[in-house]
């Protein structure tokens, strides 16, 4: 017998996937594809804001003042503000598909770590007060490089979600 | 056209590569990374010309553009890999057709920008309002790329032959 918590989790997912919002998100073209489009656009703006900052720290576009890079933040916030709700809607559509796939947790961890690295860079470098002078210490450049790697991992793991899931809906856990 | 592209896909080995175990997902991941780099460079430059991040000299942000070109080339190349692996899924797809049209408009806008706007941007005061011509070029560019990403996502929605469109 599977443990009680597992049975309860599966029953909760089974119930949730039968609720009108979840069914609508799966069956409505505008609902599902609208969320998918917004998730991609939000990704482009969220990752893009970090790419620009990281490239500048790594020496691209040296004419851009480091002390003013924080002014790109609204672009990142816009992206994050679109990515999170659209991602939640995609999760509403297929919660079992994501939650039973380890790659989904790799994606969440990558996004979370990338945001933390970006925040560390922002506090150390891009704050309104006391931007570091060039040449930048190598630990800051290393963080910018790490940030790019984490965003690439986040995007790749996100894309792989369409290929690596084991179970689509909770009902499939009960077997054929 | 479909046959020519498909033959090329078979003979070049692209078809085999894309249909190998992780071929399609790996190339898709690269395509999504490329679009993020494009928005992180060209998109950032556009947003600056629309008034974001005032104080950063526009010409300084233009230094990101070579990386934008790299993102574009990556996506054009990975896009060709998709196209020749399943040409019928793309050529008769209204989302793909609109995507190409928007890329064409974005290309013309690049010509317009370097012919008429670049000199104004180069000499602009970083603290002042962006010049109107720069705002127009930036709005067209950003609008096109947002449209291109949207259409790219819609390709699977309008997948032929399940969907029919008047001109396909």
mmCIF file of C-alpha atoms in Angstrom:
data_model
loop_
_atom_site.group_PDB
_atom_site.id
_atom_site.type_symbol
_atom_site.label_atom_id
_atom_site.label_comp_id
_atom_site.label_asym_id
_atom_site.label_seq_id
_atom_site.Cartn_x
_atom_site.Cartn_y
_atom_site.Cartn_z
ATOM 1 C CA UNK A 1 0.000 0.000 0.000
ATOM 2 C CA UNK A 2 1.289 3.495 -0.811
ATOM 3 C CA UNK A 3 1.628 5.875 2.172
ATOM 4 C CA UNK A 4 -1.432 7.875 3.237
ATOM 5 C CA UNK A 5 0.023 11.244 2.233
ATOM 6 C CA UNK A 6 0.578 9.950 -1.303
ATOM 7 C CA UNK A 7 -2.984 8.689 -1.618
ATOM 8 C CA UNK A 8 -4.308 11.993 -0.308
ATOM 9 C CA UNK A 9 -2.111 13.975 -2.720
ATOM 10 C CA UNK A 10 -3.291 11.940 -5.690
ATOM 11 C CA UNK A 11 -6.935 12.279 -4.609
ATOM 12 C CA UNK A 12 -6.494 16.031 -4.251
ATOM 13 C CA UNK A 13 -4.984 16.264 -7.739
ATOM 14 C CA UNK A 14 -7.757 14.090 -9.129
ATOM 15 C CA UNK A 15 -10.366 16.375 -7.563
ATOM 16 C CA UNK A 16 -8.562 19.537 -8.674
ATOM 17 C CA UNK A 17 -8.254 18.423 -12.281
ATOM 18 C CA UNK A 18 -12.021 17.952 -12.312
ATOM 19 C CA UNK A 19 -12.771 21.508 -11.196
ATOM 20 C CA UNK A 20 -14.031 23.978 -13.824
ATOM 21 C CA UNK A 21 -10.906 26.236 -13.824
ATOM 22 C CA UNK A 22 -8.573 23.303 -14.481
ATOM 23 C CA UNK A 23 -10.835 21.839 -17.167
ATOM 24 C CA UNK A 24 -11.189 25.253 -18.802
ATOM 25 C CA UNK A 25 -7.435 25.793 -18.849
ATOM 26 C CA UNK A 26 -6.965 22.446 -20.625
ATOM 27 C CA UNK A 27 -9.805 22.739 -23.081
ATOM 28 C CA UNK A 28 -9.880 26.429 -23.968
ATOM 29 C CA UNK A 29 -7.567 27.326 -26.850
ATOM 30 C CA UNK A 30 -7.279 30.994 -25.815
ATOM 31 C CA UNK A 31 -6.819 30.015 -22.154
ATOM 32 C CA UNK A 32 -4.055 27.499 -22.722
ATOM 33 C CA UNK A 33 -2.248 29.075 -25.662
ATOM 34 C CA UNK A 34 -2.711 32.571 -24.229
ATOM 35 C CA UNK A 35 -0.923 31.432 -21.063
ATOM 36 C CA UNK A 36 1.757 29.695 -23.104
ATOM 37 C CA UNK A 37 2.379 32.865 -25.157
ATOM 38 C CA UNK A 38 2.467 35.095 -22.070
ATOM 39 C CA UNK A 39 4.842 32.659 -20.348
ATOM 40 C CA UNK A 40 7.229 32.846 -23.342
ATOM 41 C CA UNK A 41 7.019 36.646 -23.609
ATOM 42 C CA UNK A 42 7.496 37.068 -19.867
ATOM 43 C CA UNK A 43 10.491 34.726 -20.052
ATOM 44 C CA UNK A 44 12.028 36.810 -22.825
ATOM 45 C CA UNK A 45 11.724 40.043 -20.800
ATOM 46 C CA UNK A 46 12.745 38.499 -17.446
ATOM 47 C CA UNK A 47 15.742 36.635 -18.865
ATOM 48 C CA UNK A 48 16.494 39.483 -21.272
ATOM 49 C CA UNK A 49 16.864 42.042 -18.467
ATOM 50 C CA UNK A 50 19.326 39.719 -16.731
ATOM 51 C CA UNK A 51 21.180 38.919 -19.975
ATOM 52 C CA UNK A 52 21.756 42.636 -20.628
ATOM 53 C CA UNK A 53 23.022 43.196 -17.072
ATOM 54 C CA UNK A 54 25.256 40.103 -17.114
ATOM 55 C CA UNK A 55 26.728 40.922 -20.532
ATOM 56 C CA UNK A 56 27.566 44.451 -19.364
ATOM 57 C CA UNK A 57 29.282 43.108 -16.228
ATOM 58 C CA UNK A 58 31.252 40.684 -18.405
ATOM 59 C CA UNK A 59 32.544 43.607 -20.469
ATOM 60 C CA UNK A 60 30.070 43.995 -23.359
ATOM 61 C CA UNK A 61 28.894 47.575 -24.090
ATOM 62 C CA UNK A 62 31.460 49.166 -21.739
ATOM 63 C CA UNK A 63 29.969 52.641 -22.320
ATOM 64 C CA UNK A 64 26.903 51.712 -20.234
ATOM 65 C CA UNK A 65 27.465 53.128 -16.706
ATOM 66 C CA UNK A 66 27.362 50.301 -14.129
ATOM 67 C CA UNK A 67 25.736 52.688 -11.666
ATOM 68 C CA UNK A 68 22.698 53.056 -13.969
ATOM 69 C CA UNK A 69 22.118 49.367 -14.742
ATOM 70 C CA UNK A 70 19.514 49.254 -11.989
ATOM 71 C CA UNK A 71 17.261 51.283 -14.291
ATOM 72 C CA UNK A 72 16.681 48.122 -16.332
ATOM 73 C CA UNK A 73 14.946 46.563 -13.333
ATOM 74 C CA UNK A 74 11.389 47.477 -14.435
ATOM 75 C CA UNK A 75 11.937 45.250 -17.490
ATOM 76 C CA UNK A 76 12.814 42.320 -15.226
ATOM 77 C CA UNK A 77 9.890 43.003 -12.916
ATOM 78 C CA UNK A 78 7.520 43.189 -15.887
ATOM 79 C CA UNK A 79 8.804 39.824 -17.082
ATOM 80 C CA UNK A 80 8.513 38.250 -13.632
ATOM 81 C CA UNK A 81 5.021 39.725 -13.209
ATOM 82 C CA UNK A 82 3.936 37.978 -16.421
ATOM 83 C CA UNK A 83 5.858 34.724 -15.987
ATOM 84 C CA UNK A 84 4.522 33.862 -12.523
ATOM 85 C CA UNK A 85 0.745 34.163 -13.119
ATOM 86 C CA UNK A 86 0.950 32.548 -16.572
ATOM 87 C CA UNK A 87 3.040 29.746 -15.069
ATOM 88 C CA UNK A 88 0.465 29.239 -12.312
ATOM 89 C CA UNK A 89 -2.269 29.008 -14.974
ATOM 90 C CA UNK A 90 -0.283 26.348 -16.858
ATOM 91 C CA UNK A 91 0.070 24.495 -13.564
ATOM 92 C CA UNK A 92 -3.709 24.784 -13.047
ATOM 93 C CA UNK A 93 -4.150 23.067 -16.414
ATOM 94 C CA UNK A 94 -1.828 20.116 -15.776
ATOM 95 C CA UNK A 95 -0.750 19.991 -12.104
ATOM 96 C CA UNK A 96 0.011 16.258 -12.036
ATOM 97 C CA UNK A 97 2.064 16.479 -15.223
ATOM 98 C CA UNK A 98 4.414 19.070 -13.667
ATOM 99 C CA UNK A 99 4.464 17.964 -10.033
ATOM 100 C CA UNK A 100 5.342 14.342 -10.836
ATOM 101 C CA UNK A 101 8.247 15.375 -13.099
ATOM 102 C CA UNK A 102 11.648 15.944 -11.404
ATOM 103 C CA UNK A 103 12.609 18.302 -14.252
ATOM 104 C CA UNK A 104 9.903 20.704 -13.030
ATOM 105 C CA UNK A 105 11.764 21.067 -9.709
ATOM 106 C CA UNK A 106 15.060 21.558 -11.580
ATOM 107 C CA UNK A 107 13.369 24.409 -13.435
ATOM 108 C CA UNK A 108 12.003 26.017 -10.250
ATOM 109 C CA UNK A 109 15.397 25.686 -8.530
ATOM 110 C CA UNK A 110 17.184 27.198 -11.558
ATOM 111 C CA UNK A 111 14.823 30.178 -11.722
ATOM 112 C CA UNK A 112 15.032 30.689 -7.953
ATOM 113 C CA UNK A 113 18.834 30.492 -7.924
ATOM 114 C CA UNK A 114 19.130 32.796 -10.937
ATOM 115 C CA UNK A 115 16.914 35.373 -9.196
ATOM 116 C CA UNK A 116 19.023 35.103 -6.020
ATOM 117 C CA UNK A 117 22.275 35.561 -7.985
ATOM 118 C CA UNK A 118 20.717 38.552 -9.745
ATOM 119 C CA UNK A 119 19.726 39.987 -6.404
ATOM 120 C CA UNK A 120 23.240 39.484 -5.023
ATOM 121 C CA UNK A 121 24.646 41.266 -8.076
ATOM 122 C CA UNK A 122 22.133 44.063 -7.611
ATOM 123 C CA UNK A 123 22.964 44.577 -3.958
ATOM 124 C CA UNK A 124 26.730 44.465 -4.540
ATOM 125 C CA UNK A 125 26.958 46.350 -7.761
ATOM 126 C CA UNK A 126 23.830 47.933 -9.125
ATOM 127 C CA UNK A 127 22.442 49.646 -6.070
ATOM 128 C CA UNK A 128 21.870 53.347 -6.247
ATOM 129 C CA UNK A 129 24.627 53.808 -3.662
ATOM 130 C CA UNK A 130 28.214 52.717 -4.093
ATOM 131 C CA UNK A 131 28.472 51.031 -7.474
ATOM 132 C CA UNK A 132 31.783 49.227 -7.740
ATOM 133 C CA UNK A 133 34.459 50.766 -9.916
ATOM 134 C CA UNK A 134 36.028 49.018 -12.863
ATOM 135 C CA UNK A 135 37.944 46.851 -13.383
ATOM 136 C CA UNK A 136 35.377 44.677 -11.634
ATOM 137 C CA UNK A 137 36.606 41.977 -9.245
ATOM 138 C CA UNK A 138 36.504 38.496 -10.740
ATOM 139 C CA UNK A 139 33.983 37.279 -8.122
ATOM 140 C CA UNK A 140 31.408 39.698 -9.606
ATOM 141 C CA UNK A 141 32.152 38.564 -13.160
ATOM 142 C CA UNK A 142 31.852 34.957 -12.003
ATOM 143 C CA UNK A 143 28.374 35.734 -10.621
ATOM 144 C CA UNK A 144 27.329 37.238 -13.949
ATOM 145 C CA UNK A 145 28.553 34.120 -15.754
ATOM 146 C CA UNK A 146 26.727 31.902 -13.256
ATOM 147 C CA UNK A 147 23.573 33.943 -13.803
ATOM 148 C CA UNK A 148 23.706 33.304 -17.573
ATOM 149 C CA UNK A 149 24.248 29.570 -17.001
ATOM 150 C CA UNK A 150 21.328 29.351 -14.552
ATOM 151 C CA UNK A 151 18.963 31.135 -16.964
ATOM 152 C CA UNK A 152 20.040 28.800 -19.777
ATOM 153 C CA UNK A 153 19.347 25.844 -17.469
ATOM 154 C CA UNK A 154 15.965 27.307 -16.487
ATOM 155 C CA UNK A 155 14.946 27.703 -20.142
ATOM 156 C CA UNK A 156 16.207 24.258 -21.127
ATOM 157 C CA UNK A 157 14.499 22.485 -18.229
ATOM 158 C CA UNK A 158 11.307 24.419 -18.969
ATOM 159 C CA UNK A 159 11.363 23.305 -22.588
ATOM 160 C CA UNK A 160 12.093 19.711 -21.564
ATOM 161 C CA UNK A 161 8.868 19.632 -19.497
ATOM 162 C CA UNK A 162 6.999 18.966 -22.732
ATOM 163 C CA UNK A 163 9.071 15.816 -23.340
ATOM 164 C CA UNK A 164 9.985 14.314 -19.953
ATOM 165 C CA UNK A 165 6.676 13.946 -18.093
ATOM 166 C CA UNK A 166 5.576 10.473 -16.997
ATOM 167 C CA UNK A 167 1.945 11.150 -16.127
ATOM 168 C CA UNK A 168 -0.382 13.646 -17.796
ATOM 169 C CA UNK A 169 -3.366 13.604 -15.413
ATOM 170 C CA UNK A 170 -3.942 12.197 -11.928
ATOM 171 C CA UNK A 171 -6.446 9.690 -13.362
ATOM 172 C CA UNK A 172 -3.546 8.081 -15.277
ATOM 173 C CA UNK A 173 -1.948 7.147 -11.917
ATOM 174 C CA UNK A 174 -4.710 4.586 -11.415
ATOM 175 C CA UNK A 175 -3.529 2.609 -14.442
ATOM 176 C CA UNK A 176 -5.385 1.645 -17.603
ATOM 177 C CA UNK B 1 8.790 23.622 -52.058
ATOM 178 C CA UNK B 2 7.851 21.129 -49.341
ATOM 179 C CA UNK B 3 9.628 18.330 -51.195
ATOM 180 C CA UNK B 4 12.748 20.381 -51.857
ATOM 181 C CA UNK B 5 13.063 21.349 -48.181
ATOM 182 C CA UNK B 6 12.335 17.812 -47.002
ATOM 183 C CA UNK B 7 14.890 16.313 -49.424
ATOM 184 C CA UNK B 8 17.462 18.780 -48.125
ATOM 185 C CA UNK B 9 16.602 17.765 -44.558
ATOM 186 C CA UNK B 10 17.071 14.081 -45.386
ATOM 187 C CA UNK B 11 20.266 14.437 -47.417
ATOM 188 C CA UNK B 12 21.957 16.853 -45.000
ATOM 189 C CA UNK B 13 21.319 14.564 -42.041
ATOM 190 C CA UNK B 14 19.273 17.273 -40.302
ATOM 191 C CA UNK B 15 16.170 15.083 -40.334
ATOM 192 C CA UNK B 16 18.058 12.275 -38.586
ATOM 193 C CA UNK B 17 19.590 14.685 -36.074
ATOM 194 C CA UNK B 18 16.225 16.255 -35.200
ATOM 195 C CA UNK B 19 14.554 12.864 -34.810
ATOM 196 C CA UNK B 20 17.312 11.454 -32.614
ATOM 197 C CA UNK B 21 16.467 10.957 -28.939
ATOM 198 C CA UNK B 22 16.996 14.561 -27.735
ATOM 199 C CA UNK B 23 17.352 16.338 -31.091
ATOM 200 C CA UNK B 24 14.106 18.267 -31.207
ATOM 201 C CA UNK B 25 14.001 19.363 -27.521
ATOM 202 C CA UNK B 26 17.686 20.395 -27.564
ATOM 203 C CA UNK B 27 17.246 22.555 -30.649
ATOM 204 C CA UNK B 28 14.040 24.056 -29.194
ATOM 205 C CA UNK B 29 15.924 24.959 -26.012
ATOM 206 C CA UNK B 30 18.595 26.718 -28.077
ATOM 207 C CA UNK B 31 15.828 28.558 -29.975
ATOM 208 C CA UNK B 32 14.304 29.810 -26.682
ATOM 209 C CA UNK B 33 17.730 30.847 -25.343
ATOM 210 C CA UNK B 34 18.354 32.727 -28.600
ATOM 211 C CA UNK B 35 15.080 34.628 -28.349
ATOM 212 C CA UNK B 36 15.890 35.616 -24.760
ATOM 213 C CA UNK B 37 19.279 36.953 -25.892
ATOM 214 C CA UNK B 38 17.555 38.862 -28.709
ATOM 215 C CA UNK B 39 15.108 40.534 -26.287
ATOM 216 C CA UNK B 40 17.975 41.084 -23.808
ATOM 217 C CA UNK B 41 19.911 43.082 -26.416
ATOM 218 C CA UNK B 42 17.746 44.423 -29.247
ATOM 219 C CA UNK B 43 14.725 44.548 -26.909
ATOM 220 C CA UNK B 44 16.692 46.427 -24.238
ATOM 221 C CA UNK B 45 17.930 48.919 -26.841
ATOM 222 C CA UNK B 46 14.324 49.372 -28.042
ATOM 223 C CA UNK B 47 13.044 49.911 -24.495
ATOM 224 C CA UNK B 48 15.750 52.536 -23.941
ATOM 225 C CA UNK B 49 14.632 54.361 -27.104
ATOM 226 C CA UNK B 50 11.067 54.199 -25.758
ATOM 227 C CA UNK B 51 12.162 55.995 -22.588
ATOM 228 C CA UNK B 52 13.155 53.242 -20.135
ATOM 229 C CA UNK B 53 16.454 53.571 -18.227
ATOM 230 C CA UNK B 54 16.901 57.237 -19.053
ATOM 231 C CA UNK B 55 20.432 58.409 -18.327
ATOM 232 C CA UNK B 56 22.085 55.409 -19.972
ATOM 233 C CA UNK B 57 23.381 56.780 -23.303
ATOM 234 C CA UNK B 58 21.471 55.086 -26.148
ATOM 235 C CA UNK B 59 24.648 54.730 -28.184
ATOM 236 C CA UNK B 60 26.266 52.865 -25.276
ATOM 237 C CA UNK B 61 23.430 50.304 -25.175
ATOM 238 C CA UNK B 62 23.866 49.900 -28.932
ATOM 239 C CA UNK B 63 27.051 48.010 -27.943
ATOM 240 C CA UNK B 64 24.783 45.062 -27.044
ATOM 241 C CA UNK B 65 23.620 44.719 -30.644
ATOM 242 C CA UNK B 66 26.378 42.295 -31.848
ATOM 243 C CA UNK B 67 25.053 39.828 -29.251
ATOM 244 C CA UNK B 68 21.566 40.449 -30.590
ATOM 245 C CA UNK B 69 22.817 39.524 -34.049
ATOM 246 C CA UNK B 70 24.307 36.349 -32.536
ATOM 247 C CA UNK B 71 20.913 35.518 -30.974
ATOM 248 C CA UNK B 72 19.216 36.179 -34.319
ATOM 249 C CA UNK B 73 21.661 33.959 -36.216
ATOM 250 C CA UNK B 74 21.235 31.166 -33.637
ATOM 251 C CA UNK B 75 17.460 31.365 -34.054
ATOM 252 C CA UNK B 76 17.539 31.574 -37.837
ATOM 253 C CA UNK B 77 19.777 28.481 -37.898
ATOM 254 C CA UNK B 78 17.713 26.485 -35.387
ATOM 255 C CA UNK B 79 14.563 27.671 -37.181
ATOM 256 C CA UNK B 80 15.844 26.175 -40.451
ATOM 257 C CA UNK B 81 16.427 22.870 -38.626
ATOM 258 C CA UNK B 82 12.725 22.803 -37.605
ATOM 259 C CA UNK B 83 11.539 23.869 -41.050
ATOM 260 C CA UNK B 84 13.388 21.249 -43.109
ATOM 261 C CA UNK B 85 12.460 18.480 -40.648
ATOM 262 C CA UNK B 86 8.706 19.014 -41.067
ATOM 263 C CA UNK B 87 8.174 21.543 -43.896
ATOM 264 C CA UNK B 88 4.444 20.873 -44.341
ATOM 265 C CA UNK B 89 3.834 21.770 -40.683
ATOM 266 C CA UNK B 90 5.283 25.234 -41.268
ATOM 267 C CA UNK B 91 4.700 26.281 -44.882
ATOM 268 C CA UNK B 92 0.915 25.845 -44.674
ATOM 269 C CA UNK B 93 0.660 27.285 -41.185
ATOM 270 C CA UNK B 94 -0.807 30.812 -40.863
ATOM 271 C CA UNK B 95 1.139 31.427 -37.635
ATOM 272 C CA UNK B 96 4.431 30.594 -39.365
ATOM 273 C CA UNK B 97 3.540 32.746 -42.381
ATOM 274 C CA UNK B 98 2.716 35.719 -40.163
ATOM 275 C CA UNK B 99 5.899 35.110 -38.184
ATOM 276 C CA UNK B 100 7.998 35.348 -41.373
ATOM 277 C CA UNK B 101 6.120 38.475 -42.449
ATOM 278 C CA UNK B 102 6.816 40.155 -39.096
ATOM 279 C CA UNK B 103 10.490 39.183 -39.391
ATOM 280 C CA UNK B 104 10.458 40.872 -42.803
ATOM 281 C CA UNK B 105 8.993 44.053 -41.301
ATOM 282 C CA UNK B 106 11.608 43.932 -38.524
ATOM 283 C CA UNK B 107 14.301 43.612 -41.196
ATOM 284 C CA UNK B 108 13.002 46.645 -43.118
ATOM 285 C CA UNK B 109 12.861 48.519 -39.818
ATOM 286 C CA UNK B 110 16.567 47.773 -39.286
ATOM 287 C CA UNK B 111 17.312 49.395 -42.671
ATOM 288 C CA UNK B 112 15.108 52.368 -41.749
ATOM 289 C CA UNK B 113 16.859 52.680 -38.382
ATOM 290 C CA UNK B 114 20.416 52.762 -39.734
ATOM 291 C CA UNK B 115 19.494 55.015 -42.658
ATOM 292 C CA UNK B 116 17.462 57.650 -40.786
ATOM 293 C CA UNK B 117 17.626 57.194 -37.010
ATOM 294 C CA UNK B 118 21.070 55.987 -35.974
ATOM 295 C CA UNK B 119 22.818 59.386 -36.298
ATOM 296 C CA UNK B 120 20.134 61.054 -34.167
ATOM 297 C CA UNK B 121 20.462 58.336 -31.516
ATOM 298 C CA UNK B 122 24.269 58.557 -31.546
ATOM 299 C CA UNK B 123 24.219 62.270 -30.748
ATOM 300 C CA UNK B 124 21.226 62.266 -28.376
ATOM 301 C CA UNK B 125 21.474 63.704 -24.860
ATOM 302 C CA UNK B 126 21.161 60.718 -22.437
ATOM 303 C CA UNK B 127 18.909 62.684 -20.072
ATOM 304 C CA UNK B 128 16.531 64.100 -22.699
ATOM 305 C CA UNK B 129 13.354 62.574 -24.134
ATOM 306 C CA UNK B 130 14.240 60.055 -26.871
ATOM 307 C CA UNK B 131 13.809 61.571 -30.380
ATOM 308 C CA UNK B 132 10.447 60.756 -32.052
ATOM 309 C CA UNK B 133 12.069 58.873 -34.931
ATOM 310 C CA UNK B 134 13.873 56.646 -32.410
ATOM 311 C CA UNK B 135 10.601 55.980 -30.583
ATOM 312 C CA UNK B 136 8.924 54.945 -33.838
ATOM 313 C CA UNK B 137 11.742 52.601 -34.879
ATOM 314 C CA UNK B 138 11.857 51.106 -31.369
ATOM 315 C CA UNK B 139 8.087 50.580 -31.184
ATOM 316 C CA UNK B 140 8.066 48.854 -34.596
ATOM 317 C CA UNK B 141 11.028 46.660 -33.609
ATOM 318 C CA UNK B 142 9.688 45.626 -30.217
ATOM 319 C CA UNK B 143 6.186 45.126 -31.628
ATOM 320 C CA UNK B 144 7.560 42.887 -34.376
ATOM 321 C CA UNK B 145 9.623 40.726 -32.025
ATOM 322 C CA UNK B 146 6.770 40.331 -29.539
ATOM 323 C CA UNK B 147 4.618 39.336 -32.528
ATOM 324 C CA UNK B 148 7.267 36.907 -33.772
ATOM 325 C CA UNK B 149 7.430 35.161 -30.371
ATOM 326 C CA UNK B 150 3.621 35.043 -30.195
ATOM 327 C CA UNK B 151 3.333 33.551 -33.684
ATOM 328 C CA UNK B 152 6.113 31.095 -32.911
ATOM 329 C CA UNK B 153 4.126 29.827 -29.940
ATOM 330 C CA UNK B 154 0.965 29.628 -32.060
ATOM 331 C CA UNK B 155 2.578 27.365 -34.682
ATOM 332 C CA UNK B 156 1.520 24.283 -32.700
ATOM 333 C CA UNK B 157 -2.014 25.694 -32.323
ATOM 334 C CA UNK B 158 -2.510 26.131 -36.070
ATOM 335 C CA UNK B 159 -0.818 22.869 -36.969
ATOM 336 C CA UNK B 160 -2.026 21.646 -40.378
ATOM 337 C CA UNK B 161 -4.081 19.841 -41.527
ATOM 338 C CA UNK B 162 -6.353 20.240 -38.495
ATOM 339 C CA UNK B 163 -6.591 23.948 -39.014
ATOM 340 C CA UNK B 164 -7.642 25.565 -42.197
ATOM 341 C CA UNK B 165 -6.988 29.184 -43.167
ATOM 342 C CA UNK B 166 -8.362 31.045 -46.197
ATOM 343 C CA UNK B 167 -5.034 31.507 -47.927
ATOM 344 C CA UNK B 168 -3.038 28.420 -46.960
#
